[in-house]
Amino acid sequence: MTPATQSALLLLAAGLTHSFSLMCHKLPSERCPAFYPRHPLLRTIVNLVWLLLFVAGIRLAFVLATMLGIVAAILYFVALPFVFQPPLARMLGFHNMKDYLETTEQNKGQKN
């Protein structure tokens, strides 16, 4: 496997884990999947995992070429959320991303 492929796979894994963690964190606890950790320490570990995957992937991209690292970072933060979050919303039991957003906004309003 080439270093570019390794970098891409690390960044894809980081993006998926990042999106999943963010989306579950915003959900009311009764809507979270059973396998999402409830304990704050375990949630921190999940966040550290995506962060370490991101750092490893982006570092590898920058080692290969500076421009590749810049493009990889832009794609990670701009494009990957649009790729991963709609399917994750459906996997979490929502009809679509709009349904997920309405639920999280209602939950946000109840916390305030």
mmCIF file of N, CA, C and O in Angstrom:
data_model
loop_
_atom_site.group_PDB
_atom_site.id
_atom_site.type_symbol
_atom_site.label_atom_id
_atom_site.label_comp_id
_atom_site.label_asym_id
_atom_site.label_seq_id
_atom_site.Cartn_x
_atom_site.Cartn_y
_atom_site.Cartn_z
ATOM 1 N N MET A 1 0.856 -1.166 0.000
ATOM 2 C CA MET A 1 0.000 0.000 0.000
ATOM 3 C C MET A 1 0.905 1.233 0.000
ATOM 4 O O MET A 1 1.823 1.331 0.812
ATOM 5 N N THR A 2 0.590 2.164 -0.851
ATOM 6 C CA THR A 2 1.422 3.357 -0.960
ATOM 7 C C THR A 2 1.141 4.308 0.204
ATOM 8 O O THR A 2 0.057 4.273 0.797
ATOM 9 N N PRO A 3 2.082 5.192 0.509
ATOM 10 C CA PRO A 3 1.851 6.178 1.573
ATOM 11 C C PRO A 3 0.647 7.089 1.297
ATOM 12 O O PRO A 3 -0.062 7.472 2.227
ATOM 13 N N ALA A 4 0.409 7.415 0.046
ATOM 14 C CA ALA A 4 -0.754 8.253 -0.279
ATOM 15 C C ALA A 4 -2.053 7.524 0.048
ATOM 16 O O ALA A 4 -2.997 8.125 0.581
ATOM 17 N N THR A 5 -2.098 6.236 -0.244
ATOM 18 C CA THR A 5 -3.281 5.440 0.076
ATOM 19 C C THR A 5 -3.446 5.320 1.590
ATOM 20 O O THR A 5 -4.566 5.432 2.110
ATOM 21 N N GLN A 6 -2.357 5.101 2.293
ATOM 22 C CA GLN A 6 -2.417 5.033 3.752
ATOM 23 C C GLN A 6 -2.940 6.340 4.331
ATOM 24 O O GLN A 6 -3.781 6.338 5.231
ATOM 25 N N SER A 7 -2.447 7.454 3.808
ATOM 26 C CA SER A 7 -2.897 8.764 4.274
ATOM 27 C C SER A 7 -4.396 8.930 4.033
ATOM 28 O O SER A 7 -5.135 9.365 4.927
ATOM 29 N N ALA A 8 -4.840 8.570 2.841
ATOM 30 C CA ALA A 8 -6.261 8.699 2.514
ATOM 31 C C ALA A 8 -7.120 7.829 3.425
ATOM 32 O O ALA A 8 -8.164 8.276 3.917
ATOM 33 N N LEU A 9 -6.697 6.596 3.666
ATOM 34 C CA LEU A 9 -7.470 5.699 4.530
ATOM 35 C C LEU A 9 -7.504 6.195 5.977
ATOM 36 O O LEU A 9 -8.546 6.120 6.636
ATOM 37 N N LEU A 10 -6.386 6.701 6.462
ATOM 38 C CA LEU A 10 -6.360 7.259 7.816
ATOM 39 C C LEU A 10 -7.302 8.457 7.925
ATOM 40 O O LEU A 10 -8.047 8.595 8.906
ATOM 41 N N LEU A 11 -7.287 9.318 6.915
ATOM 42 C CA LEU A 11 -8.151 10.497 6.947
ATOM 43 C C LEU A 11 -9.624 10.118 6.794
ATOM 44 O O LEU A 11 -10.488 10.737 7.429
ATOM 45 N N LEU A 12 -9.914 9.116 5.983
ATOM 46 C CA LEU A 12 -11.299 8.654 5.874
ATOM 47 C C LEU A 12 -11.784 8.059 7.194
ATOM 48 O O LEU A 12 -12.908 8.330 7.630
ATOM 49 N N ALA A 13 -10.940 7.265 7.842
ATOM 50 C CA ALA A 13 -11.308 6.694 9.150
ATOM 51 C C ALA A 13 -11.497 7.796 10.188
ATOM 52 O O ALA A 13 -12.438 7.753 10.989
ATOM 53 N N ALA A 14 -10.619 8.776 10.164
ATOM 54 C CA ALA A 14 -10.748 9.900 11.096
ATOM 55 C C ALA A 14 -12.031 10.679 10.830
ATOM 56 O O ALA A 14 -12.747 11.041 11.764
ATOM 57 N N GLY A 15 -12.330 10.923 9.563
ATOM 58 C CA GLY A 15 -13.538 11.665 9.212
ATOM 59 C C GLY A 15 -14.802 10.943 9.628
ATOM 60 O O GLY A 15 -15.750 11.557 10.140
ATOM 61 N N LEU A 16 -14.830 9.641 9.427
ATOM 62 C CA LEU A 16 -15.997 8.857 9.823
ATOM 63 C C LEU A 16 -16.164 8.859 11.336
ATOM 64 O O LEU A 16 -17.257 9.094 11.860
ATOM 65 N N THR A 17 -15.076 8.633 12.056
ATOM 66 C CA THR A 17 -15.132 8.624 13.518
ATOM 67 C C THR A 17 -15.489 10.004 14.064
ATOM 68 O O THR A 17 -16.288 10.127 14.993
ATOM 69 N N HIS A 18 -14.933 11.037 13.461
ATOM 70 C CA HIS A 18 -15.207 12.415 13.873
ATOM 71 C C HIS A 18 -16.690 12.740 13.679
ATOM 72 O O HIS A 18 -17.356 13.254 14.588
ATOM 73 N N SER A 19 -17.223 12.448 12.497
ATOM 74 C CA SER A 19 -18.630 12.734 12.225
ATOM 75 C C SER A 19 -19.549 11.948 13.150
ATOM 76 O O SER A 19 -20.522 12.490 13.690
ATOM 77 N N PHE A 20 -19.243 10.671 13.344
ATOM 78 C CA PHE A 20 -20.064 9.833 14.223
ATOM 79 C C PHE A 20 -20.068 10.380 15.646
ATOM 80 O O PHE A 20 -21.118 10.520 16.279
ATOM 81 N N SER A 21 -18.886 10.710 16.155
ATOM 82 C CA SER A 21 -18.774 11.219 17.512
ATOM 83 C C SER A 21 -19.533 12.540 17.673
ATOM 84 O O SER A 21 -20.271 12.732 18.641
ATOM 85 N N LEU A 22 -19.350 13.436 16.718
ATOM 86 C CA LEU A 22 -20.027 14.734 16.775
ATOM 87 C C LEU A 22 -21.537 14.570 16.726
ATOM 88 O O LEU A 22 -22.268 15.187 17.511
ATOM 89 N N MET A 23 -22.009 13.730 15.810
ATOM 90 C CA MET A 23 -23.455 13.570 15.665
ATOM 91 C C MET A 23 -24.077 12.915 16.899
ATOM 92 O O MET A 23 -25.152 13.324 17.344
ATOM 93 N N CYS A 24 -23.414 11.914 17.453
ATOM 94 C CA CYS A 24 -23.947 11.258 18.651
ATOM 95 C C CYS A 24 -23.896 12.186 19.864
ATOM 96 O O CYS A 24 -24.779 12.144 20.715
ATOM 97 N N HIS A 25 -22.874 13.010 19.929
ATOM 98 C CA HIS A 25 -22.745 13.943 21.048
ATOM 99 C C HIS A 25 -23.902 14.942 21.076
ATOM 100 O O HIS A 25 -24.357 15.348 22.149
ATOM 101 N N LYS A 26 -24.410 15.316 19.913
ATOM 102 C CA LYS A 26 -25.496 16.292 19.830
ATOM 103 C C LYS A 26 -26.878 15.695 20.067
ATOM 104 O O LYS A 26 -27.825 16.421 20.316
ATOM 105 N N LEU A 27 -26.972 14.380 19.988
ATOM 106 C CA LEU A 27 -28.271 13.724 20.146
ATOM 107 C C LEU A 27 -28.695 13.645 21.607
ATOM 108 O O LEU A 27 -27.848 13.563 22.496
ATOM 109 N N PRO A 28 -30.006 13.626 21.844
ATOM 110 C CA PRO A 28 -30.462 13.321 23.203
ATOM 111 C C PRO A 28 -30.031 11.891 23.557
ATOM 112 O O PRO A 28 -29.938 11.036 22.677
ATOM 113 N N SER A 29 -29.758 11.638 24.798
ATOM 114 C CA SER A 29 -29.197 10.347 25.205
ATOM 115 C C SER A 29 -30.078 9.160 24.811
ATOM 116 O O SER A 29 -29.568 8.084 24.508
ATOM 117 N N GLU A 30 -31.394 9.354 24.779
ATOM 118 C CA GLU A 30 -32.275 8.235 24.417
ATOM 119 C C GLU A 30 -32.207 7.901 22.926
ATOM 120 O O GLU A 30 -32.601 6.821 22.510
ATOM 121 N N ARG A 31 -31.691 8.807 22.103
ATOM 122 C CA ARG A 31 -31.578 8.546 20.660
ATOM 123 C C ARG A 31 -30.189 8.044 20.255
ATOM 124 O O ARG A 31 -29.983 7.657 19.109
ATOM 125 N N CYS A 32 -29.227 8.055 21.171
ATOM 126 C CA CYS A 32 -27.879 7.579 20.847
ATOM 127 C C CYS A 32 -27.879 6.070 20.678
ATOM 128 O O CYS A 32 -28.593 5.369 21.391
ATOM 129 N N PRO A 33 -27.063 5.567 19.755
ATOM 130 C CA PRO A 33 -26.965 4.104 19.627
ATOM 131 C C PRO A 33 -26.363 3.493 20.883
ATOM 132 O O PRO A 33 -25.602 4.140 21.605
ATOM 133 N N ALA A 34 -26.694 2.248 21.137
ATOM 134 C CA ALA A 34 -26.249 1.568 22.356
ATOM 135 C C ALA A 34 -24.732 1.450 22.433
ATOM 136 O O ALA A 34 -24.163 1.460 23.523
ATOM 137 N N PHE A 35 -24.058 1.365 21.289
ATOM 138 C CA PHE A 35 -22.603 1.186 21.310
ATOM 139 C C PHE A 35 -21.839 2.494 21.452
ATOM 140 O O PHE A 35 -20.621 2.480 21.578
ATOM 141 N N TYR A 36 -22.529 3.639 21.448
ATOM 142 C CA TYR A 36 -21.842 4.910 21.682
ATOM 143 C C TYR A 36 -21.616 5.054 23.182
ATOM 144 O O TYR A 36 -22.544 4.901 23.970
ATOM 145 N N PRO A 37 -20.371 5.339 23.594
ATOM 146 C CA PRO A 37 -20.080 5.378 25.040
ATOM 147 C C PRO A 37 -20.851 6.470 25.763
ATOM 148 O O PRO A 37 -20.988 7.577 25.275
ATOM 149 N N ARG A 38 -21.335 6.124 26.930
ATOM 150 C CA ARG A 38 -22.074 7.088 27.765
ATOM 151 C C ARG A 38 -21.136 7.813 28.740
ATOM 152 O O ARG A 38 -21.395 8.934 29.112
ATOM 153 N N HIS A 39 -20.082 7.148 29.143
ATOM 154 C CA HIS A 39 -19.163 7.717 30.126
ATOM 155 C C HIS A 39 -18.286 8.794 29.470
ATOM 156 O O HIS A 39 -17.759 8.578 28.386
ATOM 157 N N PRO A 40 -18.124 9.953 30.132
ATOM 158 C CA PRO A 40 -17.328 11.037 29.549
ATOM 159 C C PRO A 40 -15.880 10.644 29.209
ATOM 160 O O PRO A 40 -15.340 11.095 28.196
ATOM 161 N N LEU A 41 -15.268 9.787 30.019
ATOM 162 C CA LEU A 41 -13.893 9.366 29.731
ATOM 163 C C LEU A 41 -13.830 8.561 28.430
ATOM 164 O O LEU A 41 -12.933 8.755 27.607
ATOM 165 N N LEU A 42 -14.799 7.680 28.234
ATOM 166 C CA LEU A 42 -14.832 6.887 27.002
ATOM 167 C C LEU A 42 -15.118 7.765 25.786
ATOM 168 O O LEU A 42 -14.581 7.535 24.705
ATOM 169 N N ARG A 43 -15.962 8.780 25.958
ATOM 170 C CA ARG A 43 -16.208 9.729 24.861
ATOM 171 C C ARG A 43 -14.924 10.484 24.514
ATOM 172 O O ARG A 43 -14.632 10.720 23.346
ATOM 173 N N THR A 44 -14.166 10.835 25.525
ATOM 174 C CA THR A 44 -12.886 11.507 25.294
ATOM 175 C C THR A 44 -11.936 10.603 24.529
ATOM 176 O O THR A 44 -11.231 11.059 23.625
ATOM 177 N N ILE A 45 -11.938 9.327 24.850
ATOM 178 C CA ILE A 45 -11.084 8.375 24.133
ATOM 179 C C ILE A 45 -11.497 8.287 22.666
ATOM 180 O O ILE A 45 -10.637 8.271 21.775
ATOM 181 N N VAL A 46 -12.798 8.248 22.397
ATOM 182 C CA VAL A 46 -13.267 8.226 21.003
ATOM 183 C C VAL A 46 -12.787 9.483 20.273
ATOM 184 O O VAL A 46 -12.323 9.415 19.129
ATOM 185 N N ASN A 47 -12.866 10.621 20.934
ATOM 186 C CA ASN A 47 -12.397 11.861 20.318
ATOM 187 C C ASN A 47 -10.891 11.840 20.094
ATOM 188 O O ASN A 47 -10.400 12.354 19.090
ATOM 189 N N LEU A 48 -10.160 11.265 21.024
ATOM 190 C CA LEU A 48 -8.709 11.145 20.836
ATOM 191 C C LEU A 48 -8.368 10.217 19.671
ATOM 192 O O LEU A 48 -7.401 10.465 18.943
ATOM 193 N N VAL A 49 -9.159 9.186 19.486
ATOM 194 C CA VAL A 49 -8.916 8.250 18.381
ATOM 195 C C VAL A 49 -9.032 8.974 17.048
ATOM 196 O O VAL A 49 -8.149 8.864 16.192
ATOM 197 N N TRP A 50 -10.136 9.731 16.843
ATOM 198 C CA TRP A 50 -10.259 10.412 15.554
ATOM 199 C C TRP A 50 -9.179 11.472 15.396
ATOM 200 O O TRP A 50 -8.665 11.693 14.294
ATOM 201 N N LEU A 51 -8.806 12.114 16.487
ATOM 202 C CA LEU A 51 -7.758 13.131 16.414
ATOM 203 C C LEU A 51 -6.407 12.509 16.051
ATOM 204 O O LEU A 51 -5.675 13.047 15.200
ATOM 205 N N LEU A 52 -6.076 11.384 16.642
ATOM 206 C CA LEU A 52 -4.820 10.695 16.313
ATOM 207 C C LEU A 52 -4.817 10.183 14.870
ATOM 208 O O LEU A 52 -3.797 10.270 14.175
ATOM 209 N N LEU A 53 -5.945 9.650 14.419
ATOM 210 C CA LEU A 53 -6.043 9.217 13.024
ATOM 211 C C LEU A 53 -5.846 10.399 12.078
ATOM 212 O O LEU A 53 -5.161 10.291 11.061
ATOM 213 N N PHE A 54 -6.471 11.534 12.420
ATOM 214 C CA PHE A 54 -6.326 12.731 11.591
ATOM 215 C C PHE A 54 -4.874 13.193 11.546
ATOM 216 O O PHE A 54 -4.329 13.481 10.474
ATOM 217 N N VAL A 55 -4.248 13.289 12.706
ATOM 218 C CA VAL A 55 -2.854 13.763 12.762
ATOM 219 C C VAL A 55 -1.943 12.831 11.975
ATOM 220 O O VAL A 55 -1.091 13.294 11.204
ATOM 221 N N ALA A 56 -2.126 11.526 12.119
ATOM 222 C CA ALA A 56 -1.288 10.577 11.374
ATOM 223 C C ALA A 56 -1.512 10.714 9.874
ATOM 224 O O ALA A 56 -0.553 10.741 9.092
ATOM 225 N N GLY A 57 -2.768 10.831 9.457
ATOM 226 C CA GLY A 57 -3.075 10.947 8.032
ATOM 227 C C GLY A 57 -2.601 12.245 7.426
ATOM 228 O O GLY A 57 -2.024 12.269 6.328
ATOM 229 N N ILE A 58 -2.805 13.340 8.117
ATOM 230 C CA ILE A 58 -2.428 14.647 7.568
ATOM 231 C C ILE A 58 -0.911 14.799 7.585
ATOM 232 O O ILE A 58 -0.326 15.384 6.670
ATOM 233 N N ARG A 59 -0.266 14.258 8.601
ATOM 234 C CA ARG A 59 1.199 14.300 8.657
ATOM 235 C C ARG A 59 1.790 13.540 7.481
ATOM 236 O O ARG A 59 2.709 14.017 6.806
ATOM 237 N N LEU A 60 1.257 12.365 7.217
ATOM 238 C CA LEU A 60 1.728 11.568 6.094
ATOM 239 C C LEU A 60 1.503 12.296 4.772
ATOM 240 O O LEU A 60 2.372 12.291 3.892
ATOM 241 N N ALA A 61 0.369 12.964 4.636
ATOM 242 C CA ALA A 61 0.097 13.728 3.414
ATOM 243 C C ALA A 61 1.097 14.868 3.257
ATOM 244 O O ALA A 61 1.615 15.110 2.155
ATOM 245 N N PHE A 62 1.403 15.577 4.330
ATOM 246 C CA PHE A 62 2.360 16.686 4.254
ATOM 247 C C PHE A 62 3.776 16.182 3.991
ATOM 248 O O PHE A 62 4.557 16.865 3.337
ATOM 249 N N VAL A 63 4.115 15.001 4.507
ATOM 250 C CA VAL A 63 5.437 14.429 4.241
ATOM 251 C C VAL A 63 5.575 14.114 2.748
ATOM 252 O O VAL A 63 6.628 14.325 2.155
ATOM 253 N N LEU A 64 4.500 13.625 2.153
ATOM 254 C CA LEU A 64 4.534 13.299 0.725
ATOM 255 C C LEU A 64 4.678 14.558 -0.131
ATOM 256 O O LEU A 64 5.481 14.591 -1.051
ATOM 257 N N ALA A 65 3.877 15.566 0.165
ATOM 258 C CA ALA A 65 3.933 16.829 -0.581
ATOM 259 C C ALA A 65 3.123 17.871 0.177
ATOM 260 O O ALA A 65 2.017 17.582 0.650
ATOM 261 N N THR A 66 3.651 19.060 0.259
ATOM 262 C CA THR A 66 2.968 20.132 0.980
ATOM 263 C C THR A 66 1.602 20.414 0.373
ATOM 264 O O THR A 66 0.612 20.566 1.093
ATOM 265 N N MET A 67 1.541 20.461 -0.943
ATOM 266 C CA MET A 67 0.259 20.735 -1.603
ATOM 267 C C MET A 67 -0.750 19.616 -1.333
ATOM 268 O O MET A 67 -1.934 19.880 -1.146
ATOM 269 N N LEU A 68 -0.274 18.373 -1.293
ATOM 270 C CA LEU A 68 -1.154 17.249 -0.972
ATOM 271 C C LEU A 68 -1.706 17.402 0.440
ATOM 272 O O LEU A 68 -2.892 17.153 0.681
ATOM 273 N N GLY A 69 -0.888 17.821 1.382
ATOM 274 C CA GLY A 69 -1.344 18.033 2.749
ATOM 275 C C GLY A 69 -2.384 19.135 2.845
ATOM 276 O O GLY A 69 -3.378 18.998 3.562
ATOM 277 N N ILE A 70 -2.166 20.211 2.097
ATOM 278 C CA ILE A 70 -3.130 21.324 2.099
ATOM 279 C C ILE A 70 -4.462 20.870 1.519
ATOM 280 O O ILE A 70 -5.530 21.133 2.087
ATOM 281 N N VAL A 71 -4.412 20.180 0.379
ATOM 282 C CA VAL A 71 -5.635 19.683 -0.254
ATOM 283 C C VAL A 71 -6.338 18.678 0.666
ATOM 284 O O VAL A 71 -7.558 18.711 0.824
ATOM 285 N N ALA A 72 -5.570 17.795 1.295
ATOM 286 C CA ALA A 72 -6.155 16.800 2.202
ATOM 287 C C ALA A 72 -6.854 17.475 3.376
ATOM 288 O O ALA A 72 -7.953 17.072 3.773
ATOM 289 N N ALA A 73 -6.241 18.505 3.943
ATOM 290 C CA ALA A 73 -6.856 19.214 5.074
ATOM 291 C C ALA A 73 -8.145 19.911 4.652
ATOM 292 O O ALA A 73 -9.154 19.861 5.369
ATOM 293 N N ILE A 74 -8.123 20.544 3.498
ATOM 294 C CA ILE A 74 -9.331 21.223 2.997
ATOM 295 C C ILE A 74 -10.444 20.208 2.757
ATOM 296 O O ILE A 74 -11.590 20.425 3.168
ATOM 297 N N LEU A 75 -10.110 19.112 2.093
ATOM 298 C CA LEU A 75 -11.122 18.084 1.833
ATOM 299 C C LEU A 75 -11.661 17.487 3.128
ATOM 300 O O LEU A 75 -12.857 17.212 3.246
ATOM 301 N N TYR A 76 -10.793 17.307 4.113
ATOM 302 C CA TYR A 76 -11.215 16.723 5.386
ATOM 303 C C TYR A 76 -12.269 17.594 6.064
ATOM 304 O O TYR A 76 -13.297 17.096 6.527
ATOM 305 N N PHE A 77 -12.007 18.885 6.120
ATOM 306 C CA PHE A 77 -12.908 19.767 6.864
ATOM 307 C C PHE A 77 -14.077 20.295 6.042
ATOM 308 O O PHE A 77 -15.096 20.694 6.610
ATOM 309 N N VAL A 78 -13.952 20.307 4.720
ATOM 310 C CA VAL A 78 -15.019 20.868 3.890
ATOM 311 C C VAL A 78 -15.877 19.776 3.247
ATOM 312 O O VAL A 78 -17.103 19.852 3.282
ATOM 313 N N ALA A 79 -15.252 18.770 2.668
ATOM 314 C CA ALA A 79 -16.009 17.788 1.894
ATOM 315 C C ALA A 79 -16.476 16.581 2.707
ATOM 316 O O ALA A 79 -17.613 16.130 2.535
ATOM 317 N N LEU A 80 -15.625 16.038 3.565
ATOM 318 C CA LEU A 80 -15.982 14.801 4.264
ATOM 319 C C LEU A 80 -17.236 14.900 5.133
ATOM 320 O O LEU A 80 -18.010 13.939 5.173
ATOM 321 N N PRO A 81 -17.486 16.024 5.806
ATOM 322 C CA PRO A 81 -18.749 16.083 6.558
ATOM 323 C C PRO A 81 -19.983 15.883 5.670
ATOM 324 O O PRO A 81 -20.943 15.234 6.064
ATOM 325 N N PHE A 82 -19.938 16.410 4.447
ATOM 326 C CA PHE A 82 -21.068 16.238 3.527
ATOM 327 C C PHE A 82 -21.164 14.813 3.001
ATOM 328 O O PHE A 82 -22.230 14.367 2.601
ATOM 329 N N VAL A 83 -20.062 14.099 3.014
ATOM 330 C CA VAL A 83 -20.052 12.715 2.554
ATOM 331 C C VAL A 83 -20.554 11.788 3.654
ATOM 332 O O VAL A 83 -21.364 10.891 3.400
ATOM 333 N N PHE A 84 -20.090 11.979 4.878
ATOM 334 C CA PHE A 84 -20.380 11.034 5.953
ATOM 335 C C PHE A 84 -21.659 11.325 6.733
ATOM 336 O O PHE A 84 -22.337 10.391 7.169
ATOM 337 N N GLN A 85 -21.996 12.574 6.967
ATOM 338 C CA GLN A 85 -23.089 12.858 7.894
ATOM 339 C C GLN A 85 -24.483 12.455 7.402
ATOM 340 O O GLN A 85 -25.252 11.924 8.204
ATOM 341 N N PRO A 86 -24.842 12.653 6.141
ATOM 342 C CA PRO A 86 -26.182 12.171 5.733
ATOM 343 C C PRO A 86 -26.366 10.656 5.885
ATOM 344 O O PRO A 86 -27.390 10.221 6.440
ATOM 345 N N PRO A 87 -25.403 9.818 5.439
ATOM 346 C CA PRO A 87 -25.595 8.377 5.678
ATOM 347 C C PRO A 87 -25.601 8.026 7.174
ATOM 348 O O PRO A 87 -26.347 7.140 7.595
ATOM 349 N N LEU A 88 -24.779 8.722 7.964
ATOM 350 C CA LEU A 88 -24.775 8.464 9.409
ATOM 351 C C LEU A 88 -26.116 8.825 10.025
ATOM 352 O O LEU A 88 -26.598 8.130 10.921
ATOM 353 N N ALA A 89 -26.725 9.913 9.567
ATOM 354 C CA ALA A 89 -28.040 10.294 10.094
ATOM 355 C C ALA A 89 -29.055 9.184 9.821
ATOM 356 O O ALA A 89 -29.842 8.832 10.701
ATOM 357 N N ARG A 90 -29.015 8.608 8.625
ATOM 358 C CA ARG A 90 -29.922 7.496 8.310
ATOM 359 C C ARG A 90 -29.594 6.267 9.161
ATOM 360 O O ARG A 90 -30.497 5.575 9.633
ATOM 361 N N MET A 91 -28.304 6.003 9.377
ATOM 362 C CA MET A 91 -27.920 4.862 10.209
ATOM 363 C C MET A 91 -28.341 5.057 11.667
ATOM 364 O O MET A 91 -28.570 4.083 12.387
ATOM 365 N N LEU A 92 -28.434 6.299 12.098
ATOM 366 C CA LEU A 92 -28.855 6.591 13.469
ATOM 367 C C LEU A 92 -30.374 6.579 13.615
ATOM 368 O O LEU A 92 -30.900 6.893 14.683
ATOM 369 N N GLY A 93 -31.086 6.260 12.530
ATOM 370 C CA GLY A 93 -32.535 6.108 12.617
ATOM 371 C C GLY A 93 -33.336 7.308 12.171
ATOM 372 O O GLY A 93 -34.553 7.339 12.376
ATOM 373 N N PHE A 94 -32.712 8.272 11.549
ATOM 374 C CA PHE A 94 -33.429 9.444 11.060
ATOM 375 C C PHE A 94 -33.768 9.254 9.588
ATOM 376 O O PHE A 94 -33.068 8.543 8.861
ATOM 377 N N HIS A 95 -34.838 9.907 9.159
ATOM 378 C CA HIS A 95 -35.259 9.797 7.764
ATOM 379 C C HIS A 95 -34.235 10.427 6.827
ATOM 380 O O HIS A 95 -33.936 9.887 5.773
ATOM 381 N N ASN A 96 -33.698 11.563 7.230
ATOM 382 C CA ASN A 96 -32.679 12.262 6.438
ATOM 383 C C ASN A 96 -31.932 13.228 7.356
ATOM 384 O O ASN A 96 -32.191 13.293 8.555
ATOM 385 N N MET A 97 -31.022 13.974 6.789
ATOM 386 C CA MET A 97 -30.204 14.902 7.578
ATOM 387 C C MET A 97 -31.058 16.022 8.183
ATOM 388 O O MET A 97 -30.811 16.463 9.298
ATOM 389 N N LYS A 98 -32.069 16.450 7.463
ATOM 390 C CA LYS A 98 -32.953 17.503 7.975
ATOM 391 C C LYS A 98 -33.665 17.041 9.245
ATOM 392 O O LYS A 98 -33.779 17.797 10.206
ATOM 393 N N ASP A 99 -34.118 15.800 9.251
ATOM 394 C CA ASP A 99 -34.779 15.227 10.427
ATOM 395 C C ASP A 99 -33.816 15.205 11.622
ATOM 396 O O ASP A 99 -34.184 15.546 12.748
ATOM 397 N N TYR A 100 -32.563 14.810 11.356
ATOM 398 C CA TYR A 100 -31.539 14.812 12.409
ATOM 399 C C TYR A 100 -31.339 16.232 12.957
ATOM 400 O O TYR A 100 -31.303 16.444 14.165
ATOM 401 N N LEU A 101 -31.198 17.200 12.058
ATOM 402 C CA LEU A 101 -30.953 18.586 12.481
ATOM 403 C C LEU A 101 -32.120 19.141 13.281
ATOM 404 O O LEU A 101 -31.921 19.860 14.260
ATOM 405 N N GLU A 102 -33.346 18.820 12.882
ATOM 406 C CA GLU A 102 -34.509 19.275 13.645
ATOM 407 C C GLU A 102 -34.514 18.679 15.045
ATOM 408 O O GLU A 102 -34.833 19.366 16.022
ATOM 409 N N THR A 103 -34.143 17.419 15.162
ATOM 410 C CA THR A 103 -34.085 16.765 16.472
ATOM 411 C C THR A 103 -33.030 17.398 17.359
ATOM 412 O O THR A 103 -33.279 17.653 18.544
ATOM 413 N N THR A 104 -31.851 17.666 16.802
ATOM 414 C CA THR A 104 -30.786 18.248 17.613
ATOM 415 C C THR A 104 -31.111 19.692 17.990
ATOM 416 O O THR A 104 -30.752 20.129 19.069
ATOM 417 N N GLU A 105 -31.797 20.410 17.119
ATOM 418 C CA GLU A 105 -32.191 21.786 17.450
ATOM 419 C C GLU A 105 -33.243 21.786 18.558
ATOM 420 O O GLU A 105 -33.207 22.630 19.441
ATOM 421 N N GLN A 106 -34.188 20.848 18.514
ATOM 422 C CA GLN A 106 -35.186 20.743 19.579
ATOM 423 C C GLN A 106 -34.514 20.396 20.898
ATOM 424 O O GLN A 106 -34.851 20.947 21.939
ATOM 425 N N ASN A 107 -33.549 19.484 20.857
ATOM 426 C CA ASN A 107 -32.810 19.083 22.052
ATOM 427 C C ASN A 107 -32.030 20.266 22.597
ATOM 428 O O ASN A 107 -31.956 20.479 23.799
ATOM 429 N N LYS A 108 -31.427 21.039 21.716
ATOM 430 C CA LYS A 108 -30.664 22.223 22.127
ATOM 431 C C LYS A 108 -31.569 23.235 22.820
ATOM 432 O O LYS A 108 -31.211 23.807 23.830
ATOM 433 N N GLY A 109 -32.767 23.411 22.283
ATOM 434 C CA GLY A 109 -33.718 24.344 22.884
ATOM 435 C C GLY A 109 -34.182 23.896 24.254
ATOM 436 O O GLY A 109 -34.447 24.706 25.131
ATOM 437 N N GLN A 110 -34.266 22.595 24.490
ATOM 438 C CA GLN A 110 -34.707 22.072 25.774
ATOM 439 C C GLN A 110 -33.631 22.199 26.830
ATOM 440 O O GLN A 110 -33.924 22.306 28.006
ATOM 441 N N LYS A 111 -32.356 22.199 26.421
ATOM 442 C CA LYS A 111 -31.268 22.313 27.389
ATOM 443 C C LYS A 111 -31.123 23.735 27.907
ATOM 444 O O LYS A 111 -30.620 23.947 28.989
ATOM 445 N N ASN A 112 -31.526 24.710 27.111
ATOM 446 C CA ASN A 112 -31.353 26.129 27.510
ATOM 447 C C ASN A 112 -32.398 26.597 28.459
ATOM 448 O O ASN A 112 -33.363 26.277 28.766
#
